[in-house]
Tab-separated table of C-alpha atoms and ligand atoms in Angstrom:
chain	number	residue	atom	x	y	z
A	1	UNK	CA	-14.892	4.550	14.821
A	2	UNK	CA	-11.662	6.920	14.475
A	3	UNK	CA	-9.452	7.122	17.645
A	4	UNK	CA	-8.658	9.931	19.316
A	5	UNK	CA	-5.366	10.831	18.234
A	6	UNK	CA	-4.302	14.198	17.753
A	7	UNK	CA	-4.317	15.282	14.281
A	8	UNK	CA	-0.987	15.976	12.628
A	9	UNK	CA	1.484	19.123	13.505
A	10	UNK	CA	-0.722	21.441	12.015
A	11	UNK	CA	2.104	23.534	9.152
A	12	UNK	CA	-0.867	25.290	7.326
A	13	UNK	CA	1.247	27.234	4.915
A	14	UNK	CA	3.525	24.850	4.436
A	15	UNK	CA	4.057	23.614	0.439
A	16	UNK	CA	1.877	20.194	-0.381
A	17	UNK	CA	3.182	17.858	1.819
A	18	UNK	CA	3.212	13.691	1.688
A	19	UNK	CA	1.238	11.460	3.709
A	20	UNK	CA	1.057	7.202	3.445
A	21	UNK	CA	-1.563	5.796	4.214
A	22	UNK	CA	-1.437	1.916	4.761
A	23	UNK	CA	-4.653	-0.472	4.063
A	24	UNK	CA	-4.707	-2.867	6.911
A	25	UNK	CA	-7.903	-4.089	7.762
A	26	UNK	CA	-8.500	-7.191	5.489
A	27	UNK	CA	-8.735	-10.600	6.752
A	28	UNK	CA	-6.423	-12.103	4.579
A	29	UNK	CA	-8.399	-15.457	3.154
A	30	UNK	CA	-6.325	-16.550	0.912
A	31	UNK	CA	-3.339	-16.654	3.076
A	32	UNK	CA	-4.132	-19.229	5.191
A	33	UNK	CA	-3.068	-18.140	8.558
A	34	UNK	CA	-5.062	-18.429	11.699
A	35	UNK	CA	-5.370	-14.138	12.184
A	36	UNK	CA	-5.081	-11.478	9.383
A	37	UNK	CA	-2.006	-12.032	7.258
A	38	UNK	CA	-0.777	-8.505	8.613
A	39	UNK	CA	-0.429	-9.938	11.864
A	40	UNK	CA	1.603	-12.891	10.938
A	41	UNK	CA	5.816	-12.386	12.017
A	42	UNK	CA	8.555	-13.130	9.465
A	43	UNK	CA	12.346	-12.110	10.481
A	44	UNK	CA	11.041	-11.115	13.841
A	45	UNK	CA	8.223	-8.524	13.410
A	46	UNK	CA	4.563	-8.345	11.819
A	47	UNK	CA	4.258	-7.591	8.297
A	48	UNK	CA	2.408	-4.384	9.703
A	49	UNK	CA	5.929	-3.889	11.427
A	50	UNK	CA	8.052	-3.849	8.720
A	51	UNK	CA	5.934	-1.838	6.447
A	52	UNK	CA	5.412	0.846	8.773
A	53	UNK	CA	9.096	0.739	9.539
A	54	UNK	CA	10.080	1.003	5.770
A	55	UNK	CA	7.012	4.202	6.022
A	56	UNK	CA	8.637	5.722	9.181
A	57	UNK	CA	12.127	5.788	7.104
A	58	UNK	CA	11.366	8.007	4.512
A	59	UNK	CA	12.139	11.845	5.793
A	60	UNK	CA	9.824	13.397	3.395
A	61	UNK	CA	6.349	11.714	4.884
A	62	UNK	CA	4.690	13.954	7.419
A	63	UNK	CA	2.883	10.942	9.479
A	64	UNK	CA	1.626	7.489	8.324
A	65	UNK	CA	-2.154	6.607	8.758
A	66	UNK	CA	-3.002	3.015	9.278
A	67	UNK	CA	-6.511	1.684	8.822
A	68	UNK	CA	-7.500	-1.169	10.860
A	69	UNK	CA	-10.907	-2.841	11.008
A	70	UNK	CA	-13.343	-1.728	13.793
A	71	UNK	CA	-13.122	-3.835	16.511
A	72	UNK	CA	-9.276	-4.758	15.657
A	73	UNK	CA	-7.144	-4.237	18.932
A	74	UNK	CA	-3.990	-5.760	17.560
A	75	UNK	CA	-2.341	-3.106	15.665
A	76	UNK	CA	-0.702	0.363	18.304
A	77	UNK	CA	2.513	2.216	17.401
A	78	UNK	CA	4.581	4.876	19.988
A	79	UNK	CA	5.802	6.415	16.628
A	80	UNK	CA	4.501	10.032	16.979
A	81	UNK	CA	3.908	9.688	12.760
A	82	UNK	CA	1.654	6.871	13.916
A	83	UNK	CA	-2.181	6.898	13.403
A	84	UNK	CA	-4.481	4.248	13.781
A	85	UNK	CA	-7.459	4.529	12.451
A	86	UNK	CA	-10.467	1.431	12.925
A	87	UNK	CA	-12.746	2.811	10.274
A	88	UNK	CA	-11.502	-0.228	7.931
A	89	UNK	CA	-14.474	-1.155	5.490
A	90	UNK	CA	-15.648	-4.690	3.277
A	91	UNK	CA	-13.242	-4.187	0.878
A	92	UNK	CA	-9.628	-2.498	0.510
A	93	UNK	CA	-11.158	0.632	-1.992
A	94	UNK	CA	-13.508	1.398	1.058
A	95	UNK	CA	-11.136	1.172	3.736
A	96	UNK	CA	-8.955	3.494	2.219
A	97	UNK	CA	-12.250	5.499	0.936
A	98	UNK	CA	-12.555	5.826	4.752
A	99	UNK	CA	-8.837	6.318	5.516
A	100	UNK	CA	-9.140	9.049	3.832
A	101	UNK	CA	-11.780	10.746	4.998
A	102	UNK	CA	-9.776	10.034	8.913
A	103	UNK	CA	-6.751	11.526	6.937
A	104	UNK	CA	-8.603	14.757	6.363
A	105	UNK	CA	-9.912	14.881	9.542
A	106	UNK	CA	-6.125	15.009	11.079
A	107	UNK	CA	-4.842	18.070	8.806
A	108	UNK	CA	-4.142	16.183	5.203
A	109	UNK	CA	-5.826	19.264	2.951
A	110	UNK	CA	-6.156	18.924	-0.545
A	111	UNK	CA	-2.962	19.848	-2.218
A	112	UNK	CA	-1.083	17.485	-0.051
A	113	UNK	CA	-0.182	13.724	-1.561
A	114	UNK	CA	-1.126	10.684	-0.207
A	115	UNK	CA	0.487	7.530	-0.855
A	116	UNK	CA	-1.152	4.045	-0.056
A	117	UNK	CA	0.762	1.165	0.238
A	118	UNK	CA	-0.522	-2.084	1.685
A	119	UNK	CA	0.276	-3.621	4.510
A	120	UNK	CA	0.891	-6.860	2.770
A	121	UNK	CA	3.598	-5.432	1.340
A	122	UNK	CA	6.057	-5.728	4.040
A	123	UNK	CA	9.120	-5.966	1.648
A	124	UNK	CA	9.213	-2.127	0.909
A	125	UNK	CA	11.896	-0.102	0.844
A	126	UNK	CA	12.231	3.768	1.998
A	127	UNK	CA	14.256	3.858	-1.655
A	128	UNK	CA	11.494	2.573	-3.517
A	129	UNK	CA	9.601	5.229	-1.767
A	130	UNK	CA	11.598	8.361	-2.468
A	131	UNK	CA	12.087	7.434	-6.272
A	132	UNK	CA	8.092	7.287	-6.613
A	133	UNK	CA	7.891	11.069	-4.558
A	134	UNK	CA	10.760	12.303	-7.008
A	135	UNK	CA	8.910	11.134	-10.009
A	136	UNK	CA	5.475	12.152	-9.232
A	137	UNK	CA	5.752	15.009	-6.700
A	138	UNK	CA	5.995	17.701	-10.002
A	139	UNK	CA	3.433	15.649	-12.422
A	140	UNK	CA	-0.219	16.757	-12.544
A	141	UNK	CA	-1.734	13.263	-11.943
A	142	UNK	CA	0.090	11.553	-9.289
A	143	UNK	CA	1.199	7.646	-10.105
A	144	UNK	CA	2.803	4.245	-8.677
A	145	UNK	CA	5.968	1.467	-8.145
A	146	UNK	CA	4.642	-1.029	-10.503
A	147	UNK	CA	7.179	-3.525	-12.374
A	148	UNK	CA	6.610	-4.833	-16.507
A	149	UNK	CA	5.450	-8.176	-16.336
A	150	UNK	CA	8.560	-11.080	-17.172
A	151	UNK	CA	6.868	-13.453	-18.319
A	152	UNK	CA	4.482	-15.109	-21.087
A	153	UNK	CA	1.047	-14.146	-20.397
A	154	UNK	CA	-2.240	-16.861	-21.568
A	155	UNK	CA	-5.698	-16.181	-21.804
A	156	UNK	CA	-7.423	-19.497	-20.114
A	157	UNK	CA	-10.859	-20.721	-21.366
A	158	UNK	CA	-13.552	-22.277	-19.105
A	159	UNK	CA	-11.848	-25.217	-18.955
A	160	UNK	CA	-8.279	-24.156	-17.791
A	161	UNK	CA	-6.129	-24.192	-20.820
A	162	UNK	CA	-4.713	-21.696	-23.102
A	163	UNK	CA	-6.702	-20.334	-26.148
A	164	UNK	CA	-4.607	-16.764	-26.294
A	165	UNK	CA	-0.994	-15.483	-25.649
A	166	UNK	CA	-1.303	-11.751	-24.822
A	167	UNK	CA	0.980	-9.071	-25.400
A	168	UNK	CA	2.673	-8.371	-22.713
A	169	UNK	CA	4.899	-5.635	-24.341
A	170	UNK	CA	3.175	-2.255	-22.737
A	171	UNK	CA	1.711	-4.794	-19.856
A	172	UNK	CA	2.838	-3.422	-16.458
A	173	UNK	CA	2.331	-5.230	-12.867
A	174	UNK	CA	0.675	-2.388	-10.055
A	175	UNK	CA	2.736	-2.648	-6.600
A	176	UNK	CA	2.257	-0.011	-3.867
A	177	UNK	CA	2.928	2.244	-2.717
A	178	UNK	CA	0.394	4.574	-5.082
A	179	UNK	CA	0.874	8.453	-5.015
A	180	UNK	CA	-1.615	11.277	-6.146
A	181	UNK	CA	-3.270	14.177	-4.523
A	182	UNK	CA	-5.726	14.049	-1.739
A	183	UNK	CA	-8.190	15.450	-3.939
A	184	UNK	CA	-7.562	13.149	-6.791
A	185	UNK	CA	-8.131	10.244	-5.168
A	186	UNK	CA	-10.945	11.624	-3.049
A	187	UNK	CA	-13.261	13.074	-5.963
A	188	UNK	CA	-11.910	9.368	-7.866
A	189	UNK	CA	-13.450	7.180	-5.244
A	190	UNK	CA	-15.964	9.060	-4.484
A	191	UNK	CA	-17.350	8.631	-7.481
A	192	UNK	CA	-17.360	4.988	-7.373
A	193	UNK	CA	-18.992	4.791	-3.548
A	194	UNK	CA	-22.250	4.173	-4.886
A	195	UNK	CA	-20.965	1.268	-7.187
A	196	UNK	CA	-19.648	-0.010	-3.855
A	197	UNK	CA	-16.459	0.743	-5.155
A	198	UNK	CA	-16.963	-2.677	-8.019
A	199	UNK	CA	-13.519	-3.179	-9.835
A	200	UNK	CA	-11.629	-1.092	-7.879
A	201	UNK	CA	-8.478	-2.690	-6.455
A	202	UNK	CA	-6.407	-0.223	-6.573
A	203	UNK	CA	-6.174	3.648	-6.354
A	204	UNK	CA	-4.819	3.839	-9.784
A	205	UNK	CA	-7.878	2.011	-11.253
A	206	UNK	CA	-10.045	4.470	-9.880
A	207	UNK	CA	-8.014	7.673	-10.645
A	208	UNK	CA	-8.020	5.848	-14.156
A	209	UNK	CA	-11.959	5.775	-14.593
A	210	UNK	CA	-11.779	9.802	-13.842
A	211	UNK	CA	-9.953	9.814	-17.199
A	212	UNK	CA	-6.509	10.667	-15.647
A	213	UNK	CA	-3.421	8.321	-16.530
A	214	UNK	CA	-1.362	7.340	-13.524
A	215	UNK	CA	2.704	7.491	-13.688
A	216	UNK	CA	4.157	3.672	-13.808
A	217	UNK	CA	6.946	4.333	-11.411
A	218	UNK	CA	9.721	1.078	-11.896
A	219	UNK	CA	9.809	-0.688	-8.640
A	220	UNK	CA	11.709	-3.644	-7.868
A	221	UNK	CA	9.888	-6.890	-7.876
A	222	UNK	CA	10.780	-7.922	-4.391
A	223	UNK	CA	7.799	-5.445	-3.575
A	224	UNK	CA	5.438	-8.110	-3.723
A	225	UNK	CA	1.849	-8.404	-2.378
A	226	UNK	CA	2.511	-11.372	0.762
A	227	UNK	CA	-1.053	-13.376	-0.158
A	228	UNK	CA	-0.770	-17.194	-0.107
A	229	UNK	CA	0.988	-19.711	2.028
A	230	UNK	CA	4.345	-19.970	0.041
A	231	UNK	CA	4.820	-16.402	0.077
A	232	UNK	CA	5.953	-15.633	3.805
A	233	UNK	CA	8.525	-18.169	3.481
A	234	UNK	CA	9.836	-15.889	0.232
A	235	UNK	CA	9.099	-12.976	2.481
A	236	UNK	CA	11.666	-14.214	5.418
A	237	UNK	CA	14.073	-14.946	2.770
A	238	UNK	CA	14.356	-11.729	1.734
A	239	UNK	CA	14.345	-9.803	4.927
A	240	UNK	CA	16.825	-12.007	6.208
A	241	UNK	CA	19.695	-11.455	3.158
A	242	UNK	CA	18.626	-7.990	3.881
A	243	UNK	CA	21.036	-8.220	7.138
A	244	UNK	CA	23.941	-8.500	7.972
A	245	UNK	CA	25.155	-12.025	8.223
A	246	UNK	CA	25.521	-11.505	12.238
A	247	UNK	CA	21.922	-10.401	12.454
A	248	UNK	CA	19.882	-13.039	10.631
A	249	UNK	CA	17.532	-15.280	12.680
A	250	UNK	CA	16.493	-18.509	12.620
A	251	UNK	CA	13.115	-19.267	11.021
A	252	UNK	CA	10.125	-18.246	13.940
B	1	LIG	N1	-8.002	-4.627	2.948
B	1	LIG	C1	-8.011	-3.568	4.149
B	1	LIG	N2	-9.576	-3.634	4.062
B	1	LIG	C2	-9.844	-4.965	3.043
B	1	LIG	C3	-9.605	-5.874	2.778
B	1	LIG	C4	-7.668	-5.668	2.322
B	1	LIG	O1	-7.441	-2.748	4.414
B	1	LIG	N3	-11.152	-4.618	3.348
B	1	LIG	C5	-5.590	-4.480	2.983
B	1	LIG	C6	-5.124	-5.488	3.443
B	1	LIG	O2	-5.507	-5.169	4.553
B	1	LIG	C7	-3.995	-5.507	2.774
B	1	LIG	C8	-4.114	-4.380	1.128
B	1	LIG	O3	-5.629	-4.309	1.130
B	1	LIG	O4	-2.725	-4.585	3.292
B	1	LIG	C9	-4.393	-5.365	0.219
B	1	LIG	O5	-5.637	-6.530	0.305
B	1	LIG	P1	-4.976	-7.819	-0.207
B	1	LIG	O6	-3.505	-8.790	-0.114
B	1	LIG	O7	-6.176	-8.650	-0.775
B	1	LIG	O8	-5.661	-8.283	1.135
B	1	LIG	P2	-6.685	-9.406	2.060
B	1	LIG	O9	-7.866	-8.662	1.645
B	1	LIG	O10	-6.595	-9.200	3.758
B	1	LIG	O11	-6.252	-10.635	2.072
B	1	LIG	P3	-7.764	-11.654	1.032
B	1	LIG	O12	-7.697	-10.931	-0.519
B	1	LIG	O13	-6.508	-12.792	0.382
B	1	LIG	O14	-8.388	-11.923	1.628
B	2	LIG	MG1	-8.248	-8.960	-0.944
């Protein structure tokens, strides 16, 4: 069900606009929390609230769509630039695909840009989003924030022993946001829908399968995805470290 929220403002003759789309319909099974991890509180707010606030700090974004599970009533926003769509699917890719349909229903056009960003990446900063937009807005394909892998990489055998070292010279760790034209991402995902989006773990992986090569835009290691139980304390520490010392809180 898509909520009956009004569409984004119609500026049909405007040049390409940018929208953010946040998949927020996962269960957070690796995080070990009682409720989905996006609703855990760190540094005084829920992960999803930190994430949406970072995106609302980007004036170039015309709107922010949040994709939650069909039965999820935990997220609402009073902000006029935010829409909540209850169309989450079984996988992240399915949630993004459904959200992209809702975004188009809300007025996004094929030539507009969509920046897909994980709800669980609550350390994102507006400057990183702006750097991505600046790097991709003239790009024929689009791109994503990523960081070069700093560690030596090992391949494990069935017994959990290292049997090969992988050349990391050209290996990057993909983050989000990932920024593509609505038409590019829609057709890339649509082509994978019959296969149940198998192997599609981010937007770039779907776009790559069409033969296009997304631009890698260097981001920050602080923009990690809260995934495991220990990540909450790390997120808390990073968020607290960004505050003026007078506003720092005790860990909740
Ligand atoms: N997500 C989603 N719909 C799904 C699965 C994931 O919208 N069916 C969202 C999550 O809410 C999260 C983002 O995609 O913001 C990245 O996914 P991930 O970190 O894997 O979150 P979960 O799938 O919730 O966690 P886990 O894989 O540990 O269960
Ligand atoms: Mg997952």
